[in-house]
mmCIF file of C-alpha atoms in Angstrom:
data_model
loop_
_atom_site.group_PDB
_atom_site.id
_atom_site.type_symbol
_atom_site.label_atom_id
_atom_site.label_comp_id
_atom_site.label_asym_id
_atom_site.label_seq_id
_atom_site.Cartn_x
_atom_site.Cartn_y
_atom_site.Cartn_z
ATOM 1 C CA ARG A 10 -14.877 -9.792 21.898
ATOM 2 C CA LYS A 11 -11.645 -10.833 23.525
ATOM 3 C CA GLU A 12 -9.538 -13.144 21.410
ATOM 4 C CA VAL A 13 -7.002 -14.156 24.028
ATOM 5 C CA GLU A 14 -8.176 -15.324 27.438
ATOM 6 C CA GLN A 15 -6.156 -15.926 30.574
ATOM 7 C CA ASP A 16 -6.927 -16.796 34.165
ATOM 8 C CA PRO A 17 -6.214 -13.501 35.975
ATOM 9 C CA GLY A 18 -5.056 -15.282 39.123
ATOM 10 C CA PRO A 19 -3.458 -14.388 41.409
ATOM 11 C CA PHE A 20 -1.404 -17.520 41.665
ATOM 12 C CA ASN A 21 0.233 -17.559 45.082
ATOM 13 C CA VAL A 22 3.004 -20.164 45.280
ATOM 14 C CA PRO A 23 5.953 -20.867 47.589
ATOM 15 C CA GLU A 24 9.520 -20.551 46.410
ATOM 16 C CA GLY A 25 10.674 -23.616 44.560
ATOM 17 C CA ALA A 26 7.219 -24.561 43.369
ATOM 18 C CA THR A 27 6.298 -25.372 39.805
ATOM 19 C CA VAL A 28 3.490 -23.280 38.372
ATOM 20 C CA ALA A 29 1.707 -23.454 35.037
ATOM 21 C CA PHE A 30 -0.383 -20.886 33.197
ATOM 22 C CA ASN A 31 -2.697 -21.562 30.322
ATOM 23 C CA CYS A 32 -4.044 -19.183 27.735
ATOM 24 C CA THR A 33 -6.649 -19.767 25.032
ATOM 25 C CA TYR A 34 -7.021 -17.950 21.749
ATOM 26 C CA SER A 35 -10.077 -17.785 19.524
ATOM 27 C CA ASN A 36 -8.559 -16.911 16.149
ATOM 28 C CA SER A 37 -7.501 -20.176 14.534
ATOM 29 C CA ALA A 38 -5.510 -18.204 11.946
ATOM 30 C CA SER A 39 -3.122 -16.914 14.602
ATOM 31 C CA GLN A 40 0.461 -17.785 13.784
ATOM 32 C CA SER A 41 2.573 -16.045 16.378
ATOM 33 C CA PHE A 42 2.505 -16.556 20.122
ATOM 34 C CA PHE A 43 4.481 -15.088 22.983
ATOM 35 C CA TRP A 44 4.680 -14.729 26.701
ATOM 36 C CA TYR A 45 5.498 -11.291 28.064
ATOM 37 C CA ARG A 46 6.306 -10.411 31.642
ATOM 38 C CA GLN A 47 5.121 -7.174 33.212
ATOM 39 C CA ASP A 48 6.260 -6.002 36.620
ATOM 40 C CA CYS A 49 4.048 -3.704 38.649
ATOM 41 C CA ARG A 50 3.829 -0.251 37.064
ATOM 42 C CA LYS A 51 6.426 -1.199 34.448
ATOM 43 C CA GLU A 52 6.333 -1.925 30.745
ATOM 44 C CA PRO A 53 5.830 -5.408 29.274
ATOM 45 C CA LYS A 54 9.004 -7.264 28.342
ATOM 46 C CA LEU A 55 9.277 -10.292 26.098
ATOM 47 C CA LEU A 56 9.819 -13.434 28.129
ATOM 48 C CA MET A 57 9.805 -15.938 25.284
ATOM 49 C CA SER A 58 8.311 -16.750 21.941
ATOM 50 C CA VAL A 59 6.197 -19.890 21.656
ATOM 51 C CA TYR A 60 7.082 -22.201 18.808
ATOM 52 C CA SER A 61 5.015 -25.032 17.388
ATOM 53 C CA SER A 62 7.491 -27.589 18.658
ATOM 54 C CA GLY A 63 7.557 -26.079 22.123
ATOM 55 C CA ASN A 64 10.580 -24.376 23.570
ATOM 56 C CA GLU A 65 12.484 -24.103 26.791
ATOM 57 C CA ASP A 66 14.596 -21.356 28.290
ATOM 58 C CA GLY A 67 16.131 -22.310 31.599
ATOM 59 C CA ARG A 68 13.339 -22.752 34.116
ATOM 60 C CA PHE A 69 10.683 -21.659 31.614
ATOM 61 C CA THR A 70 8.917 -23.934 29.134
ATOM 62 C CA ALA A 71 6.336 -22.793 26.601
ATOM 63 C CA GLN A 72 3.999 -25.089 24.688
ATOM 64 C CA LEU A 73 1.535 -24.532 21.863
ATOM 65 C CA ASN A 74 -1.488 -26.751 21.223
ATOM 66 C CA ARG A 75 -3.048 -25.683 17.936
ATOM 67 C CA ALA A 76 -5.796 -28.296 17.997
ATOM 68 C CA SER A 77 -7.150 -26.966 21.271
ATOM 69 C CA GLN A 78 -5.996 -23.403 20.609
ATOM 70 C CA TYR A 79 -4.113 -22.834 23.788
ATOM 71 C CA ILE A 80 -0.604 -22.027 24.863
ATOM 72 C CA SER A 81 0.994 -22.701 28.198
ATOM 73 C CA LEU A 82 3.875 -21.458 30.290
ATOM 74 C CA LEU A 83 5.545 -23.647 32.892
ATOM 75 C CA ILE A 84 7.856 -22.149 35.490
ATOM 76 C CA ARG A 85 9.964 -24.598 37.470
ATOM 77 C CA ASP A 86 11.736 -23.891 40.760
ATOM 78 C CA SER A 87 10.016 -20.530 41.052
ATOM 79 C CA LYS A 88 11.957 -17.624 42.545
ATOM 80 C CA LEU A 89 10.784 -14.565 44.416
ATOM 81 C CA SER A 90 11.891 -12.537 41.412
ATOM 82 C CA ASP A 91 9.397 -14.381 39.208
ATOM 83 C CA SER A 92 6.592 -12.437 40.877
ATOM 84 C CA ALA A 93 4.977 -10.448 38.088
ATOM 85 C CA THR A 94 2.063 -10.474 35.682
ATOM 86 C CA TYR A 95 2.466 -12.761 32.682
ATOM 87 C CA LEU A 96 0.792 -11.683 29.451
ATOM 88 C CA CYS A 97 -0.136 -14.174 26.793
ATOM 89 C CA VAL A 98 0.009 -12.844 23.216
ATOM 90 C CA GLY A 99 -1.360 -14.329 20.016
ATOM 91 C CA GLY A 100 -1.973 -13.118 16.513
ATOM 92 C CA ASN A 101 -0.261 -12.422 13.265
ATOM 93 C CA TYR A 102 2.675 -10.314 12.307
ATOM 94 C CA GLY A 103 3.100 -8.146 9.305
ATOM 95 C CA GLY A 104 1.265 -6.195 6.663
ATOM 96 C CA SER A 105 -1.865 -4.158 7.066
ATOM 97 C CA GLN A 106 -3.630 -6.953 8.913
ATOM 98 C CA GLY A 107 -0.878 -7.748 11.329
ATOM 99 C CA ASN A 108 -2.108 -7.588 14.884
ATOM 100 C CA LEU A 109 -0.990 -9.133 18.109
ATOM 101 C CA ILE A 110 -3.675 -9.563 20.754
ATOM 102 C CA PHE A 111 -2.602 -9.405 24.379
ATOM 103 C CA GLY A 112 -4.384 -11.236 27.156
ATOM 104 C CA LYS A 113 -5.123 -9.303 30.324
ATOM 105 C CA GLY A 114 -2.457 -11.196 32.182
ATOM 106 C CA THR A 115 -2.044 -13.715 34.974
ATOM 107 C CA LYS A 116 -0.619 -12.439 38.213
ATOM 108 C CA LEU A 117 1.982 -14.591 39.957
ATOM 109 C CA SER A 118 3.127 -14.034 43.503
ATOM 110 C CA VAL A 119 5.987 -16.187 44.783
ATOM 111 C CA LYS A 120 6.276 -16.249 48.568
ATOM 112 C CA PRO A 121 9.290 -17.150 50.712
ATOM 113 C CA ASP B 13 21.018 2.316 23.707
ATOM 114 C CA ALA B 14 18.601 4.290 25.846
ATOM 115 C CA GLY B 15 15.612 2.201 24.828
ATOM 116 C CA VAL B 16 12.233 3.609 23.883
ATOM 117 C CA ILE B 17 11.699 6.995 25.495
ATOM 118 C CA GLN B 18 8.273 8.368 26.348
ATOM 119 C CA SER B 19 7.185 11.676 27.770
ATOM 120 C CA PRO B 20 5.609 12.746 29.946
ATOM 121 C CA ARG B 21 5.675 9.810 32.367
ATOM 122 C CA HIS B 22 2.567 11.101 34.124
ATOM 123 C CA GLU B 23 -0.120 13.448 32.889
ATOM 124 C CA VAL B 24 -3.122 14.717 34.790
ATOM 125 C CA THR B 25 -5.554 16.878 32.874
ATOM 126 C CA GLU B 26 -9.135 17.978 32.902
ATOM 127 C CA MET B 27 -11.852 16.730 30.628
ATOM 128 C CA GLY B 28 -11.919 18.616 27.354
ATOM 129 C CA GLN B 29 -8.241 19.467 27.310
ATOM 130 C CA GLU B 30 -5.846 18.414 24.576
ATOM 131 C CA VAL B 31 -3.256 15.823 25.534
ATOM 132 C CA THR B 32 -0.097 15.059 23.563
ATOM 133 C CA LEU B 33 2.009 12.010 24.313
ATOM 134 C CA ARG B 34 5.486 11.676 22.852
ATOM 135 C CA CYS B 35 7.688 8.781 21.885
ATOM 136 C CA LYS B 36 11.232 8.332 20.666
ATOM 137 C CA PRO B 37 11.811 4.814 19.322
ATOM 138 C CA ILE B 38 15.068 2.915 19.490
ATOM 139 C CA SER B 39 17.401 4.223 16.810
ATOM 140 C CA GLY B 40 17.251 2.131 13.651
ATOM 141 C CA HIS B 41 13.909 0.529 14.414
ATOM 142 C CA ASP B 42 11.545 0.767 11.445
ATOM 143 C CA TYR B 43 8.319 -0.022 13.303
ATOM 144 C CA LEU B 44 6.607 1.990 15.972
ATOM 145 C CA PHE B 45 3.505 0.954 17.897
ATOM 146 C CA TRP B 46 1.141 2.798 20.227
ATOM 147 C CA TYR B 47 -0.725 0.726 22.858
ATOM 148 C CA ARG B 48 -3.195 1.559 25.607
ATOM 149 C CA GLN B 49 -3.515 -0.497 28.793
ATOM 150 C CA THR B 50 -6.451 -0.469 31.203
ATOM 151 C CA MET B 51 -7.595 -2.888 33.860
ATOM 152 C CA MET B 52 -10.839 -3.525 32.002
ATOM 153 C CA ARG B 53 -9.514 -4.059 28.485
ATOM 154 C CA GLY B 54 -5.875 -4.988 29.023
ATOM 155 C CA LEU B 55 -3.266 -3.980 26.460
ATOM 156 C CA GLU B 56 -4.685 -2.849 23.112
ATOM 157 C CA LEU B 57 -2.874 -1.865 19.931
ATOM 158 C CA LEU B 58 -4.004 1.563 18.757
ATOM 159 C CA ILE B 59 -1.873 2.161 15.665
ATOM 160 C CA TYR B 60 1.460 1.208 14.164
ATOM 161 C CA PHE B 61 3.859 2.824 11.721
ATOM 162 C CA ASN B 62 6.405 1.461 9.291
ATOM 163 C CA ASN B 63 9.092 3.896 8.161
ATOM 164 C CA ASN B 64 7.016 6.786 9.504
ATOM 165 C CA VAL B 65 3.897 5.738 7.537
ATOM 166 C CA PRO B 66 0.755 4.643 9.440
ATOM 167 C CA ILE B 67 -0.049 1.062 8.447
ATOM 168 C CA ASP B 68 -2.970 0.081 10.634
ATOM 169 C CA ASP B 69 -4.988 2.507 12.729
ATOM 170 C CA SER B 70 -8.015 0.267 13.191
ATOM 171 C CA GLY B 71 -7.412 0.226 16.930
ATOM 172 C CA MET B 72 -7.761 3.974 17.330
ATOM 173 C CA PRO B 73 -10.941 4.325 19.395
ATOM 174 C CA GLU B 74 -12.422 7.381 17.717
ATOM 175 C CA ASP B 75 -11.713 10.610 15.894
ATOM 176 C CA ARG B 76 -10.563 12.283 19.074
ATOM 177 C CA PHE B 77 -7.370 10.248 18.792
ATOM 178 C CA SER B 78 -4.702 10.998 16.218
ATOM 179 C CA ALA B 79 -1.098 9.880 15.796
ATOM 180 C CA LYS B 80 1.754 11.205 13.721
ATOM 181 C CA MET B 81 5.310 10.243 13.004
ATOM 182 C CA PRO B 82 7.026 13.193 11.301
ATOM 183 C CA ASN B 83 10.411 11.484 11.284
ATOM 184 C CA ALA B 84 12.114 8.247 12.238
ATOM 185 C CA SER B 85 12.930 9.379 15.747
ATOM 186 C CA PHE B 86 9.696 10.925 16.947
ATOM 187 C CA SER B 87 6.018 10.141 17.195
ATOM 188 C CA THR B 88 3.060 11.741 18.943
ATOM 189 C CA LEU B 89 -0.317 10.497 20.068
ATOM 190 C CA LYS B 90 -2.841 13.269 20.556
ATOM 191 C CA ILE B 91 -6.225 13.182 22.247
ATOM 192 C CA GLN B 92 -8.490 16.134 21.648
ATOM 193 C CA PRO B 93 -10.740 16.625 23.518
ATOM 194 C CA SER B 94 -9.813 14.254 26.318
ATOM 195 C CA GLU B 95 -12.442 12.390 28.352
ATOM 196 C CA PRO B 96 -12.261 10.562 31.705
ATOM 197 C CA ARG B 97 -12.595 7.203 29.923
ATOM 198 C CA ASP B 98 -9.291 7.910 28.181
ATOM 199 C CA SER B 99 -7.509 7.450 31.507
ATOM 200 C CA ALA B 100 -5.023 4.636 30.976
ATOM 201 C CA VAL B 101 -1.344 3.861 30.566
ATOM 202 C CA TYR B 102 -0.203 4.533 27.029
ATOM 203 C CA PHE B 103 2.810 2.574 25.806
ATOM 204 C CA CYS B 104 4.949 3.148 22.782
ATOM 205 C CA ALA B 105 6.967 0.233 21.405
ATOM 206 C CA SER B 106 9.396 -0.200 18.543
ATOM 207 C CA SER B 107 10.922 -3.075 16.621
ATOM 208 C CA LEU B 108 13.440 -3.622 13.849
ATOM 209 C CA GLY B 109 11.089 -5.741 11.765
ATOM 210 C CA TRP B 110 7.497 -6.992 11.624
ATOM 211 C CA GLY B 111 7.649 -10.292 9.801
ATOM 212 C CA LEU B 112 8.060 -13.683 11.381
ATOM 213 C CA ALA B 113 7.758 -14.310 15.086
ATOM 214 C CA GLU B 114 10.854 -16.480 15.131
ATOM 215 C CA PHE B 115 13.034 -13.553 14.137
ATOM 216 C CA SER B 116 14.480 -11.826 17.139
ATOM 217 C CA THR B 117 14.550 -8.622 15.116
ATOM 218 C CA ASP B 118 10.781 -8.515 15.391
ATOM 219 C CA THR B 119 10.761 -8.317 19.161
ATOM 220 C CA GLN B 120 8.841 -5.286 20.336
ATOM 221 C CA TYR B 121 10.565 -3.153 22.943
ATOM 222 C CA PHE B 122 8.216 -1.133 25.070
ATOM 223 C CA GLY B 123 8.810 2.286 26.543
ATOM 224 C CA PRO B 124 8.056 2.995 30.224
ATOM 225 C CA GLY B 125 4.601 4.327 29.390
ATOM 226 C CA THR B 126 2.668 7.508 30.085
ATOM 227 C CA ARG B 127 0.119 7.264 32.867
ATOM 228 C CA LEU B 128 -2.767 9.531 31.830
ATOM 229 C CA THR B 129 -5.489 10.651 34.202
ATOM 230 C CA VAL B 130 -8.355 12.714 32.845
ATOM 231 C CA LEU B 131 -10.457 14.304 35.573
#
């Protein structure tokens, strides 16, 4: 039973394109959501948290839709350096029941 | 800061052998997490510690896996006996806190991982 689902891709896009990833989660009690970036054969690194009101960080915008239980990541003006796998994370922090569930990731390849 | 340190970076062993993975969290971080990543199952939380005490080990696959944290700067994940299906990348991560997602102190910082191959 996988609680966080992502399209594995790969998404192949040209430089400068806008690309969007969606991720669905099954646990309606989930409170915390993130996007992580993982380069090939490297460790995951936090890209951004996803807040209820949505949030933006430069070319990256994250949105949360609780009613439909999905989160999204929008990358504008994509760069070659954006090529990586993007992991969607959902769950709950804290205590003995705290657990963050990672999706398997969506692979992005930005071409010149 | 050197970040989360893991050793070894690569481990190749034969089925039935004992494997010990090591982790040094970022100094001052109170939480330490062990994850396993495979192509089939993605990234899975195995166990996490708070102030050296195991809080949730429900992700540990079976009794062959054990984890310890004897002090604030060191943790081990042991597999005994190892099996080919244990082949994966094992990540250790640490964080200052484990409360609300909006707090930057709760960001998990991952180590470079140990790539384990069991033949």
